[in-house]
Coordinates of C-alpha atoms in Angstrom, one line a residue:
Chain U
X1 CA 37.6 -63.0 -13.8
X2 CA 37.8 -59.5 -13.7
X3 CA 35.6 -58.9 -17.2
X4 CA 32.8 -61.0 -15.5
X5 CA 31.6 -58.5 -12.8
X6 CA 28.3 -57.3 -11.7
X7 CA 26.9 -54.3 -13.9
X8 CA 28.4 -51.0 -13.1
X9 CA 24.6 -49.9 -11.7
X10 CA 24.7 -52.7 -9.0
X11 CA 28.4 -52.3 -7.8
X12 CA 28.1 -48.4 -7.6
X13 CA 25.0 -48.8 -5.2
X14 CA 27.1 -51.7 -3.2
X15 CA 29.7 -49.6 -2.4
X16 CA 27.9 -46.5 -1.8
X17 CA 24.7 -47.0 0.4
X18 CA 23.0 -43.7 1.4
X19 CA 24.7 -42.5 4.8
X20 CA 21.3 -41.1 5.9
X21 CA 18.4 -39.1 4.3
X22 CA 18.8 -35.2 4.9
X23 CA 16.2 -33.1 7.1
X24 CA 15.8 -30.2 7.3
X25 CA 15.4 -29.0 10.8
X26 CA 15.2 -25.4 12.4
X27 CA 16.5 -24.5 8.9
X28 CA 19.5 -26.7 8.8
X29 CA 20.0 -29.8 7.4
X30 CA 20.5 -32.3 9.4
X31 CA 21.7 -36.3 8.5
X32 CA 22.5 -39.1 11.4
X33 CA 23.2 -42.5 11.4
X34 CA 23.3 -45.5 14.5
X35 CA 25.4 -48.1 13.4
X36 CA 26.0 -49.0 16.7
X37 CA 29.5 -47.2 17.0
X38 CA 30.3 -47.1 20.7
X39 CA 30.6 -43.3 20.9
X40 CA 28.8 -41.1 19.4
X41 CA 29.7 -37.5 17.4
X42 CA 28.4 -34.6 15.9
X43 CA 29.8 -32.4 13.7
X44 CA 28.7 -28.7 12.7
X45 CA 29.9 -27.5 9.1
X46 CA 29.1 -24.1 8.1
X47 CA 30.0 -22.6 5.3
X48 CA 32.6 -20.0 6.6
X49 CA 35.8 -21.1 5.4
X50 CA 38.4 -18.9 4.4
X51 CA 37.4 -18.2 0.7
X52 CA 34.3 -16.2 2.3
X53 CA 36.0 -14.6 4.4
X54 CA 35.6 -10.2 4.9
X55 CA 38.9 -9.6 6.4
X56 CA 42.4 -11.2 6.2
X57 CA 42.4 -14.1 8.8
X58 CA 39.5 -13.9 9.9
X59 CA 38.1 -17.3 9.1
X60 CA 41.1 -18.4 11.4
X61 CA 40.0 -17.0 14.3
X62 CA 36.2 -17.5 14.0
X63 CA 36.9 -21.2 14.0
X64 CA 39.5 -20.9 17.3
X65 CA 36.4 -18.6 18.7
X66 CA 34.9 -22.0 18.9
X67 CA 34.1 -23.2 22.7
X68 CA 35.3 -19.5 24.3
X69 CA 32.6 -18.0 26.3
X70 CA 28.9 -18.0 25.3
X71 CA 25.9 -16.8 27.1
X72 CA 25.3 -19.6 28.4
X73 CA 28.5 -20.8 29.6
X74 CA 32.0 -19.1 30.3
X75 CA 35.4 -21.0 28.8
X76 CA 36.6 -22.5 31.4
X77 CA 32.9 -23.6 32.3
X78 CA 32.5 -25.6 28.7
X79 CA 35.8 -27.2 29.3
X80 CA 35.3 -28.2 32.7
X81 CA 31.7 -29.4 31.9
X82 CA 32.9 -31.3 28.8
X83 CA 36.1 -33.0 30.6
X84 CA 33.7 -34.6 33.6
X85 CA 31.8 -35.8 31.0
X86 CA 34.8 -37.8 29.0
X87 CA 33.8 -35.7 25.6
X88 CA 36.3 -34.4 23.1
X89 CA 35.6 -31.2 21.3
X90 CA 37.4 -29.9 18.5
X91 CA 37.1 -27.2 15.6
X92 CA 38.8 -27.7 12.0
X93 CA 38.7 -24.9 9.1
X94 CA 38.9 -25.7 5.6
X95 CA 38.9 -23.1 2.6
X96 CA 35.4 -23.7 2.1
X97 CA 33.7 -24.8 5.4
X98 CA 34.4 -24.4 9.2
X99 CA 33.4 -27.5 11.4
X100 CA 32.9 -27.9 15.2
X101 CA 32.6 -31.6 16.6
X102 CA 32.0 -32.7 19.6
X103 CA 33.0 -37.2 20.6
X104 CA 31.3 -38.5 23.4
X105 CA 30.3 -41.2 25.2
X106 CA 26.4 -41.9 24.5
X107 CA 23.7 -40.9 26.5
X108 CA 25.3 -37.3 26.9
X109 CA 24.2 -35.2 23.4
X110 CA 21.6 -33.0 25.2
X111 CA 25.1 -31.3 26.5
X112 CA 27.1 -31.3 23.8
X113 CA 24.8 -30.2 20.9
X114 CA 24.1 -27.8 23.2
X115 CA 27.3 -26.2 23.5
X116 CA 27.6 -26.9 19.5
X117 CA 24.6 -24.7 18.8
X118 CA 25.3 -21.8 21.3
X119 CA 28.4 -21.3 19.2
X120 CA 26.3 -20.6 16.4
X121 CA 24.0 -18.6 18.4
X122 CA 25.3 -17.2 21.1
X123 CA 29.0 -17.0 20.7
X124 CA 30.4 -13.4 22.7
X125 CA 33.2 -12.8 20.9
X126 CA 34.8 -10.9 23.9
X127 CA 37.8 -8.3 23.4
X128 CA 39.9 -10.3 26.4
X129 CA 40.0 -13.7 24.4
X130 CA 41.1 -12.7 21.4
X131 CA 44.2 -11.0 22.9
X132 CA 44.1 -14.1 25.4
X133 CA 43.2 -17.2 23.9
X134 CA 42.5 -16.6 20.3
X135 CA 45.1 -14.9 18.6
X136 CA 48.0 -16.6 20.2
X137 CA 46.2 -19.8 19.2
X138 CA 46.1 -18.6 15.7
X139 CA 49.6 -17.6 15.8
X140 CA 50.9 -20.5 17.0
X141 CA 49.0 -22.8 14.6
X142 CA 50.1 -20.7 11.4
X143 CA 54.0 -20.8 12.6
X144 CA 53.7 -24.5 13.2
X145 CA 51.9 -25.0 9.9
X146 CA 54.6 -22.0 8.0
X147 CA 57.3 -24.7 9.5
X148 CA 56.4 -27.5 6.8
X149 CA 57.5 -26.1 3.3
X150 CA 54.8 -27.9 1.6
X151 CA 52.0 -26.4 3.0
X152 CA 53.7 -23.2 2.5
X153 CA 54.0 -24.4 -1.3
X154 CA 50.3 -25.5 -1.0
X155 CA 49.1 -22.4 0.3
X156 CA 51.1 -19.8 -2.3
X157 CA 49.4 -22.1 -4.9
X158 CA 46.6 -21.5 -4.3
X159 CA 47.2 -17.5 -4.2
X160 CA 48.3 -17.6 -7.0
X161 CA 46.2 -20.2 -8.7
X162 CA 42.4 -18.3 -7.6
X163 CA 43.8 -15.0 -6.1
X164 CA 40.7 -14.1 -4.1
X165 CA 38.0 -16.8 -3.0
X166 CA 39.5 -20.1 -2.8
X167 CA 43.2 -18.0 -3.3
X168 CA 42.9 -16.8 0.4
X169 CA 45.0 -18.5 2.9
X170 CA 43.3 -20.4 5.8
X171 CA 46.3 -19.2 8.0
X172 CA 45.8 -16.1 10.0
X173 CA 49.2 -14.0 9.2
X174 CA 50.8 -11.4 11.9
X175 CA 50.6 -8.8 8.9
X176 CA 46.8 -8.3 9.2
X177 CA 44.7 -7.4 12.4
X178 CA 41.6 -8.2 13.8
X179 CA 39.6 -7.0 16.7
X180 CA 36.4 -8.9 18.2
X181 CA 34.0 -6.6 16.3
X182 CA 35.4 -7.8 12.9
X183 CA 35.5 -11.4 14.3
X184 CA 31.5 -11.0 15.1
X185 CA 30.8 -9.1 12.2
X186 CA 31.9 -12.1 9.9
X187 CA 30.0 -14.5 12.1
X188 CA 26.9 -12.8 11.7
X189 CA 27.4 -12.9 8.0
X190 CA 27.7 -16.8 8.3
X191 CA 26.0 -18.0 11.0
X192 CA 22.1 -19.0 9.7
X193 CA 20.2 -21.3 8.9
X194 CA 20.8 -21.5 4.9
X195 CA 24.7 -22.3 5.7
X196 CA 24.8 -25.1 8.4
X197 CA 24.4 -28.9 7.7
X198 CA 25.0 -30.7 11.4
X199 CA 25.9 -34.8 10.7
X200 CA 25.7 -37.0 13.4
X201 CA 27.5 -40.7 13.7
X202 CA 26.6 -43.0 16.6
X203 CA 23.5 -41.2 17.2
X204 CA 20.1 -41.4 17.0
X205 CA 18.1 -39.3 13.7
X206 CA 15.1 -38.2 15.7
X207 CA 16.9 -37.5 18.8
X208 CA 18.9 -35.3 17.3
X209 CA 16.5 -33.5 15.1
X210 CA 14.7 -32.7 18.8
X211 CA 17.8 -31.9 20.4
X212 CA 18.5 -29.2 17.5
X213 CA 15.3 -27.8 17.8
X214 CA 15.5 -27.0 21.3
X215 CA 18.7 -25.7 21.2
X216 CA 19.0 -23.9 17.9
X217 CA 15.5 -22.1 18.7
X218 CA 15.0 -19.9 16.4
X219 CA 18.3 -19.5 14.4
X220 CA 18.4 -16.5 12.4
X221 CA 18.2 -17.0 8.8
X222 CA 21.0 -15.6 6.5
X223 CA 21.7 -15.1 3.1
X224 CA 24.4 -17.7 1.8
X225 CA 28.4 -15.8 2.1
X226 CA 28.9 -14.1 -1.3
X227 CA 31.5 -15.4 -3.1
X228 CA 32.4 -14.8 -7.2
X229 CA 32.5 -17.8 -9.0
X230 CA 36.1 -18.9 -9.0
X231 CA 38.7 -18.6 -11.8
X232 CA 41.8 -20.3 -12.4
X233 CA 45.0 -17.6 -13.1
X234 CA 47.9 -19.5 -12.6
X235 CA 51.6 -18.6 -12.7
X236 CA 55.5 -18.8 -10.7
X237 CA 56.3 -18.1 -7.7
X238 CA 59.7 -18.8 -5.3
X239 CA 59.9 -18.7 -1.6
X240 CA 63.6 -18.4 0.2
X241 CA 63.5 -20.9 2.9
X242 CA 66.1 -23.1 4.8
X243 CA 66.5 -25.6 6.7
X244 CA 63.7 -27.5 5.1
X245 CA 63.5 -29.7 1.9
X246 CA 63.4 -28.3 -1.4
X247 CA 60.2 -27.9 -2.4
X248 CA 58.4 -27.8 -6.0
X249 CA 54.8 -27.7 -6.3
X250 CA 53.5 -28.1 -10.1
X251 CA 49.4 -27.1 -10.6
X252 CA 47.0 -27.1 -12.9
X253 CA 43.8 -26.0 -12.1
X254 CA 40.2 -25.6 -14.1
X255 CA 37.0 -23.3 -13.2
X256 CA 33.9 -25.5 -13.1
X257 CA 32.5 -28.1 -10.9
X258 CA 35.2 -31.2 -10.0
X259 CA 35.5 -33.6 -12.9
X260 CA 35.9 -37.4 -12.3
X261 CA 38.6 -37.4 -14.8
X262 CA 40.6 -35.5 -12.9
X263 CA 40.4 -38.0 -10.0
X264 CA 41.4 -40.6 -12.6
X265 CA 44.2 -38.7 -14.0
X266 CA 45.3 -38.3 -9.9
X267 CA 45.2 -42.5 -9.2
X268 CA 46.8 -43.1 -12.1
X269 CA 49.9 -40.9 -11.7
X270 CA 49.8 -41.6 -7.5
X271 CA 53.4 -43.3 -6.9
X272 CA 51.8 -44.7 -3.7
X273 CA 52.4 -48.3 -3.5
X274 CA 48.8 -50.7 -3.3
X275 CA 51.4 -53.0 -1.6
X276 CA 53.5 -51.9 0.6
X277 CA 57.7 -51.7 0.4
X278 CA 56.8 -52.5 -3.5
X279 CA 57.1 -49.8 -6.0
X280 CA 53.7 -48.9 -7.4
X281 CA 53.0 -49.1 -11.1
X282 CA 52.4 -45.5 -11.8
X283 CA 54.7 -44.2 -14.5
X284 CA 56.1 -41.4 -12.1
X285 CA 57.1 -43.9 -9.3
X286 CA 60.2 -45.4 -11.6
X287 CA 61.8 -42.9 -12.9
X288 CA 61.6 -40.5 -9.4
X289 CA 65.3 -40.8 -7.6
X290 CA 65.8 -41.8 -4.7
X291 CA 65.4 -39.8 -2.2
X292 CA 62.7 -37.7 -3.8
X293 CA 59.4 -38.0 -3.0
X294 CA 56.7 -36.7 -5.5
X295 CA 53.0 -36.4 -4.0
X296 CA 49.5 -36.0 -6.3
X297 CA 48.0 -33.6 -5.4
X298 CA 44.3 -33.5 -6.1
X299 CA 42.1 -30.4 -4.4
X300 CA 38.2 -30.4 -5.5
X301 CA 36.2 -27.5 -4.2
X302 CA 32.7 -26.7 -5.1
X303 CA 33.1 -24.7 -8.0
X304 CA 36.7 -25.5 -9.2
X305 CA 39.5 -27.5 -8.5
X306 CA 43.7 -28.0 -8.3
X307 CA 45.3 -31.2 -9.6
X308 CA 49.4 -30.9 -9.4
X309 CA 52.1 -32.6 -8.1
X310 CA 54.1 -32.2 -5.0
X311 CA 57.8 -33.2 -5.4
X312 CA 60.4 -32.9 -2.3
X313 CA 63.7 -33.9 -2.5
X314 CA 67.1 -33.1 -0.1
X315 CA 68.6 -30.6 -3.0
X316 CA 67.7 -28.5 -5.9
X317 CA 69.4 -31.0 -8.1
X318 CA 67.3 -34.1 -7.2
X319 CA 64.3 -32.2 -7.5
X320 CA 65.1 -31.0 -10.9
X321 CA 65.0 -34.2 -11.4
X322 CA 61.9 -35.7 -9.7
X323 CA 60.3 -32.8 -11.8
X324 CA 61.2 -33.8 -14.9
X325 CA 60.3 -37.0 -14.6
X326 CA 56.8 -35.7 -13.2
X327 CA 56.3 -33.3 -15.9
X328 CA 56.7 -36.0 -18.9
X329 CA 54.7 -38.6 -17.2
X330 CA 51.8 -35.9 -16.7
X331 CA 52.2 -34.8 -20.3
X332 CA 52.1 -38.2 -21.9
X333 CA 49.0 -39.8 -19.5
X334 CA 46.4 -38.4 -21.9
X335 CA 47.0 -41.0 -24.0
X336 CA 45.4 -43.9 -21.2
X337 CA 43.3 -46.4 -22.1
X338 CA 42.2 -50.4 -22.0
X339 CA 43.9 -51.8 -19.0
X340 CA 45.8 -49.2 -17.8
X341 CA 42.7 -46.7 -17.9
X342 CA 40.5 -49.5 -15.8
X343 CA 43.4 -50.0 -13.4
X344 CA 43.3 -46.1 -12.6
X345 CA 39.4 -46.2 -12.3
X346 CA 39.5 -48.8 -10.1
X347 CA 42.0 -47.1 -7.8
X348 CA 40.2 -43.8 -8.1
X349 CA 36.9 -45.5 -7.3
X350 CA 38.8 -47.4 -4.4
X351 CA 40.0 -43.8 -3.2
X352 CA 36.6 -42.9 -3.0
X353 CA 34.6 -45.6 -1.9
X354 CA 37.7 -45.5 1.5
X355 CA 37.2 -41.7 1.9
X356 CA 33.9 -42.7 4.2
X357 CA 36.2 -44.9 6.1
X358 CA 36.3 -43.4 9.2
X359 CA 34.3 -40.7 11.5
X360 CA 36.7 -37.8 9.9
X361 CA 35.9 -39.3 6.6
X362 CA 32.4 -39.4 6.6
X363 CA 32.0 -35.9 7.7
X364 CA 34.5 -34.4 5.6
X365 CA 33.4 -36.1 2.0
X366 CA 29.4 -36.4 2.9
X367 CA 29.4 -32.7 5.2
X368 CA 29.9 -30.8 2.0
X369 CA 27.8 -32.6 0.4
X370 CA 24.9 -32.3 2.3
X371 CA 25.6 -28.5 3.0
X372 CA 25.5 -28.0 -0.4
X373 CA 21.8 -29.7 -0.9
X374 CA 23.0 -32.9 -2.3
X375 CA 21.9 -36.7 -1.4
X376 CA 24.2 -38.0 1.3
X377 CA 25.7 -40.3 -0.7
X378 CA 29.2 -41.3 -3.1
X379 CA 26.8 -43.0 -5.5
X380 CA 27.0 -39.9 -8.0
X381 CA 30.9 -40.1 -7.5
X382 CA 31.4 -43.6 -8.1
X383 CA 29.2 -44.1 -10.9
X384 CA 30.5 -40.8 -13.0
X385 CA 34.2 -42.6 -12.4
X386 CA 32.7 -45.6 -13.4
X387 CA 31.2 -43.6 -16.8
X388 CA 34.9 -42.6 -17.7
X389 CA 36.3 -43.9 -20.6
X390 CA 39.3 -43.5 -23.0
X391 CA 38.2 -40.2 -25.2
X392 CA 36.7 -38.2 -22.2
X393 CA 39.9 -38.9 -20.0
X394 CA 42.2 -37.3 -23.1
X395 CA 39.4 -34.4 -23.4
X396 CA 40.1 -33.7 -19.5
X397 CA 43.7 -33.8 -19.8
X398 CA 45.0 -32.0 -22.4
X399 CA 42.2 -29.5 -21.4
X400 CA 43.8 -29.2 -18.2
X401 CA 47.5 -29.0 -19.4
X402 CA 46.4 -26.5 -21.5
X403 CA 45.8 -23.7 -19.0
X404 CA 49.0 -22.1 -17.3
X405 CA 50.7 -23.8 -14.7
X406 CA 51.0 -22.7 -11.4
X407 CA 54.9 -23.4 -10.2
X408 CA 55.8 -22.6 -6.7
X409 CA 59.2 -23.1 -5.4
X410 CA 59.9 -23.1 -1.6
X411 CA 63.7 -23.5 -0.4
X412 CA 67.2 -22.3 -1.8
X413 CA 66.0 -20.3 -4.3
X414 CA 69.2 -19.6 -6.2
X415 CA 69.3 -23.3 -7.4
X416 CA 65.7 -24.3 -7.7
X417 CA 64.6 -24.9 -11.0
X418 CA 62.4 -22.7 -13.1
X419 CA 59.1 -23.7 -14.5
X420 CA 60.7 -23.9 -18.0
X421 CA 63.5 -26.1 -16.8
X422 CA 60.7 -28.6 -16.1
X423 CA 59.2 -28.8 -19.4
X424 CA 56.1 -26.4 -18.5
Chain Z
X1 CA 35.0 -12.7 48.7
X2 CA 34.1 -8.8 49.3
X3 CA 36.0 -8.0 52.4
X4 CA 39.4 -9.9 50.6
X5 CA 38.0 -8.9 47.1
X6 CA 39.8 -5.7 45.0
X7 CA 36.9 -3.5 46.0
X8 CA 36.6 -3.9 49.1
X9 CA 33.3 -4.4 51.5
X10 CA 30.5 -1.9 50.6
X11 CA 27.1 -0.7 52.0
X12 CA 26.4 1.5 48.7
X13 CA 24.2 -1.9 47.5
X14 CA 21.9 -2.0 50.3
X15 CA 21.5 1.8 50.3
X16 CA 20.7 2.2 46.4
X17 CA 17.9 -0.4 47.4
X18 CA 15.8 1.7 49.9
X19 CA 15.1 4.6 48.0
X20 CA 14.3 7.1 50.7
X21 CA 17.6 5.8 52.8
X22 CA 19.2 6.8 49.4
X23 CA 17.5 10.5 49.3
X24 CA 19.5 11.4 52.3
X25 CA 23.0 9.6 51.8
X26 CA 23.4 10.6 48.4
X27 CA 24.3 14.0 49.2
X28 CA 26.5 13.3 51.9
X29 CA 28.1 10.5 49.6
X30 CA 28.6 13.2 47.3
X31 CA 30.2 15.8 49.5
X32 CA 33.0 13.1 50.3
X33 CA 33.6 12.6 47.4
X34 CA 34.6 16.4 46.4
X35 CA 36.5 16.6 49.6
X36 CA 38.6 13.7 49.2
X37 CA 40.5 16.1 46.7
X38 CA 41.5 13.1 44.1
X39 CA 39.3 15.0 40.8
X40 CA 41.1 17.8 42.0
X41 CA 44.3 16.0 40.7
X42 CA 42.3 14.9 37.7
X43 CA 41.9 11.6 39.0
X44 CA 38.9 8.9 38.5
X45 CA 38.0 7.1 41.7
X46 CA 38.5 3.7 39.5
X47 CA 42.2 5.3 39.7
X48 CA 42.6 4.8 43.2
X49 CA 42.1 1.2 42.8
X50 CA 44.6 -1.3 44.7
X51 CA 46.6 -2.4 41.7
X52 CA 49.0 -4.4 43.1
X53 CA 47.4 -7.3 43.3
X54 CA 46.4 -10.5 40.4
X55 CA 43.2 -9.7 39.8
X56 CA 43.3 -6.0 39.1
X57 CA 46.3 -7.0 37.0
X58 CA 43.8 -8.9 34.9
X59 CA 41.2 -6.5 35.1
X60 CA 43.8 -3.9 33.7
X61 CA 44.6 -5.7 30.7
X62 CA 41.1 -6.0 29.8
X63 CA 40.8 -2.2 29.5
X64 CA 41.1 -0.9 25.7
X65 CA 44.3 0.7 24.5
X66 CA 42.3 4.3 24.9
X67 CA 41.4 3.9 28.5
X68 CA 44.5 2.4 29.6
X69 CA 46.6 5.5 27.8
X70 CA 44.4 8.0 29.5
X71 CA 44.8 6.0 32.9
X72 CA 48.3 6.8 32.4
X73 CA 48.1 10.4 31.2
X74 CA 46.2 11.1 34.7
X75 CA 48.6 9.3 36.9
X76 CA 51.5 11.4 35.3
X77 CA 49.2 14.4 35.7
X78 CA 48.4 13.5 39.4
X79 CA 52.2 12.6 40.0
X80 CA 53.3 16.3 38.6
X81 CA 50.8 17.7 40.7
X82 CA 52.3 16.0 44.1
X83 CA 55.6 17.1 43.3
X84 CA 54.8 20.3 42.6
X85 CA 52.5 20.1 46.1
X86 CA 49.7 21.6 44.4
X87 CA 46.1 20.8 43.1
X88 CA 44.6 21.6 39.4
X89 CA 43.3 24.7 38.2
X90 CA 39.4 24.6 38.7
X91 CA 38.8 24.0 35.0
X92 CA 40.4 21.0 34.6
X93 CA 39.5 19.0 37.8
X94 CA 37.0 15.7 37.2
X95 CA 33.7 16.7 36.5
X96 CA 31.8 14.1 38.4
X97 CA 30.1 13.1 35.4
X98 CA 33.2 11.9 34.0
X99 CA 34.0 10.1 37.2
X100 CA 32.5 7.0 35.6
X101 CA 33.7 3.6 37.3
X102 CA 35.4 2.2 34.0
X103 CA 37.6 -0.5 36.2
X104 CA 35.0 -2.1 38.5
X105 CA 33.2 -4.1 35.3
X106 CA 36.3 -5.8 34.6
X107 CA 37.2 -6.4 37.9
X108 CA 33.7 -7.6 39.3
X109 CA 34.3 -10.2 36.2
X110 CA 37.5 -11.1 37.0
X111 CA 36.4 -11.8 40.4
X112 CA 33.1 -14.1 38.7
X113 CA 35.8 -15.9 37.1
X114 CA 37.9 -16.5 39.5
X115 CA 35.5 -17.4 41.9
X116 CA 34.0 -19.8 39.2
X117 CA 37.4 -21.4 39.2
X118 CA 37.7 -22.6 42.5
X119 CA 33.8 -23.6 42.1
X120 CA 34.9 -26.3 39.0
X121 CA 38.4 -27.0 41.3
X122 CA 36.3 -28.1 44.5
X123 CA 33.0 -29.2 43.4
X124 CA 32.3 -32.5 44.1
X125 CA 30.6 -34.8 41.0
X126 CA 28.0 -36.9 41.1
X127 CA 26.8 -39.0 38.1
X128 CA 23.2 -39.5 37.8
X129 CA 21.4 -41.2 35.5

């Protein structure tokens, strides 16, 4: 049954249709699709995320800059507006791309895409709401986030994996400070026309295109944010931290554009069951004790990417370990192939196929996407997993192991284990 | 709002407007305002501002860490010089060039706010289609 299935060329295009073609419009580009959702959204991505950013933080507080006062309309005046008309508006940064979206009820986009674009155009960056609203926004959000050890792993990995660029945290940190003119400064850097890609669910291609044009006017070109192609570095680091679960975060990473065999490598090794209270069939999901919980973790960006393994436990000596079992299984998956290599593709291609699930989805695997130029569609994706096969995945891998690993440990440090306790 | 307001009820608006009314008041204005005696204690006439109320509060914070040390720095000044029951010596009362009105921005916004407020608080909707 499963050997007699529709060529690879057929079931690539089934799974991934074309969301919408790309426009460009007032110098952005622009995709929407109706499929008859009951509200509709649209999402601005610019590419301003923390890897571009001038100053320490700053990325942070552009992206909590989002909805204060424009010339148009004061804070309190956006929300109010927004709230009578049952919309939902919301601003998420990334290390690569900052993206404001606005959910509402149809029939309403002439307001919202308006307040969208004024915070491209027209923001005013105002001394008062940084020291009001903005910074102790910023602050909160990094202690909440600084409160979970594995971001904190997450984020000194990737310090110390790419050191500048993608190595900047997209946590604003008390250590660094910012006044509005810095805040401004980077947004005029960022905000034109060759950075910004607006996708739009539940609503209508042309009406938005028109919408944009009104509002966006003319938008300023600007040169795309400089930033040095990215290297990989790697190394140890250890955090003290208590109360928390022992954390051990295990990296690899590789310069170059985001290979599929990396996402194969990631749904092969992923302990997450396919069916749930059953014990998945990855090699790392037997041998991990209980307890322990080890996460793949698998981080493309544009120009380079992080695969490692997340592994938490209640002390130093179950992580140990969870680690060790991690390590061998990572070491001795080059070797996949025949059944078990098709099983992981199929979960890899599954993984990617789902990531257009939702709203967020959509936005978050098609936005970069279109930003950067591309078709918006997964067809590339699915059919370069689909093109994977037993020599290529061993290339990839030992490849990747070869380079240094990044260890970070975040909890008692006294007891944690080192990288070469691991196997590393 | 201007009689209850921070700065109080003004003619000075109507006056700018007419340009000959202006001619002859400006003097006058002026000659008040050197013998009300505050720049002879090195004050600003932002200075003698009601503070003690929410708004100004507001407005004060606004002000950037320069202006708000120098607004200190003259009320210490101004305070030594009322215990000592004395003015300034002549050099170093306010030139009224530097008598700039540095608070009333913030407070005239403050006060746009804050009416804008009670505007979204009271406003009655209407949905139309």
């Amino acid at each position: 049954m499963l050997a007699a299935r529709a060529s690879a060329a057929r079931a690539a295009s089934r799974i991934a249709r074309n969301f919408a073609t790309v426009v460009d419009t007032a110098g952005v580009k622009v995709a929407a699709a109706d499929n008859g959702e009951a509200t509709s959204a649209v999402t601005v991505i610019v590419k301003a995320g923390s890897r571009f950013e001038t100053k320490p933080g700053v990325a942070h507080a552009l992206k909590n800059y989002a909805f204060k006062s424009t010339d148009k309309r004061s804070t309190l005046g956006t929300v109010r507006e927004a709230e009578l008309y049952g919309g939902v508006l919301s601003s998420s940064l990334s290390r690569e791309h900052i993206a404001v979206t606005a959910e509402f009820l149809r029939g309403d986009e002439a307001f919202f895409v308006d307040v969208l674009s004024s915070y491209l155009t027209s923001t005013k960056f105002t001394r008062y709401e940084l020291s009001e609203w903005v910074a102790p926004t910023c602050e909160a959000e990094t202690t909440a986030a600084f409160a979970n050890p594995a971001t904190r792993a997450l984020e000194l990995a990737h310090n110390i994996a790419f050191r500048n660029g993608l190595g900047n945290s997209i946590f604003a940190t008390p250590g660094h400070h910012l006044t509005a003119e810095d805040v401004k400064a980077y947004a005029d850097t960022v905000f034109g026309s060759g950075n910004v890609a607006v996708v739009g669910t539940g609503i209508d291609h042309a009406a938005l295109e028109k919408l944009l044009e009104k509002s966006l006017g003319k938008f300023a070109s600007s040169a795309v944010p400089s930033s040095a192609p990215s290297k990989y570095f790697g190394g140890e680091s250890r955090l003290d931290a208590h109360g928390v679960s022992q954390t051990v975060f295990i990296g690899f990473g590789a310069a170059g554009a985001p290979s599929a065999e990396h996402a194969v490598l990631a749904a092969h090794l992923d302990p997450t069951p396919s069916v749930k209270w059953s014990q998945s069939t990855s090699p790392i999901a037997s041998s991990v004790p209980a307890g322990s919980s080890v996460q793949v973790v698998h981080l493309p960006y544009s120009d380079a990417s992080l695969f490692g393994l997340l592994i938490q436990g209640p002390s130093s000596a179950a992580v140990k370990e969870a680690g060790k079992a991690a390590v061998t299984a990572l070491k001795a998956a080059g070797s996949l192939k025949g059944e078990e290599l098709q099983k992981a593709i199929a979960k890899a291609k599954f993984t990617a196929a789902s990531s257009l699930d939702g709203r967020d989805g959509i936005v978050s695997t098609l936005g970069p996407k279109i930003l950067s130029g591309s078709p918006a569609s997964l067809s590339e994706t699915i059919s370069s997993l689909e093109k994977v096969d037993a020599s290529a995945f061993e290339k990839a891998t030992s490849s990747l192991l070869k380079a240094k690993p990044t260890y970070v440990a975040v909890g008692d440090i006294t007891s944690l284990p080192y990288a070469d306790e691991l196997g590393l | 709002m201007t009689i209850a307001g921070p700065l109080g009820p003004s003619l000075a608006p109507a006056i700018r407007r007419n340009r000959s009314l202006l001619q002859w008041i400006k003097p006058i204005a002026n000659w008040y305002a050197d013998v009300s005696g505050y720049r002879k204690v090195g004050l600003k006439y932002d200075d003698l501002l009601v503070e003690e109320r929410p708004d100004v509060q507001r407005a004060l914070e606004r002000l950037t860490p320069r202006e708000a040390y120098d607004r200190a720095f003259r009320f210490k000044r101004a305070s030594h010089c009322s215990v000592l029951h004395n003015i300034l010596p002549k050099e170093e009362w306010t030139k009224p060039s530097e008598d700039v009105r540095y608070l009333k921005p913030h407070v005239e916004e403050v006060e746009r706010e804050e009416l804008e407020r009670r505007k979204w608080d009271s406003m009655a909707v209407e949905r139309r289609r």
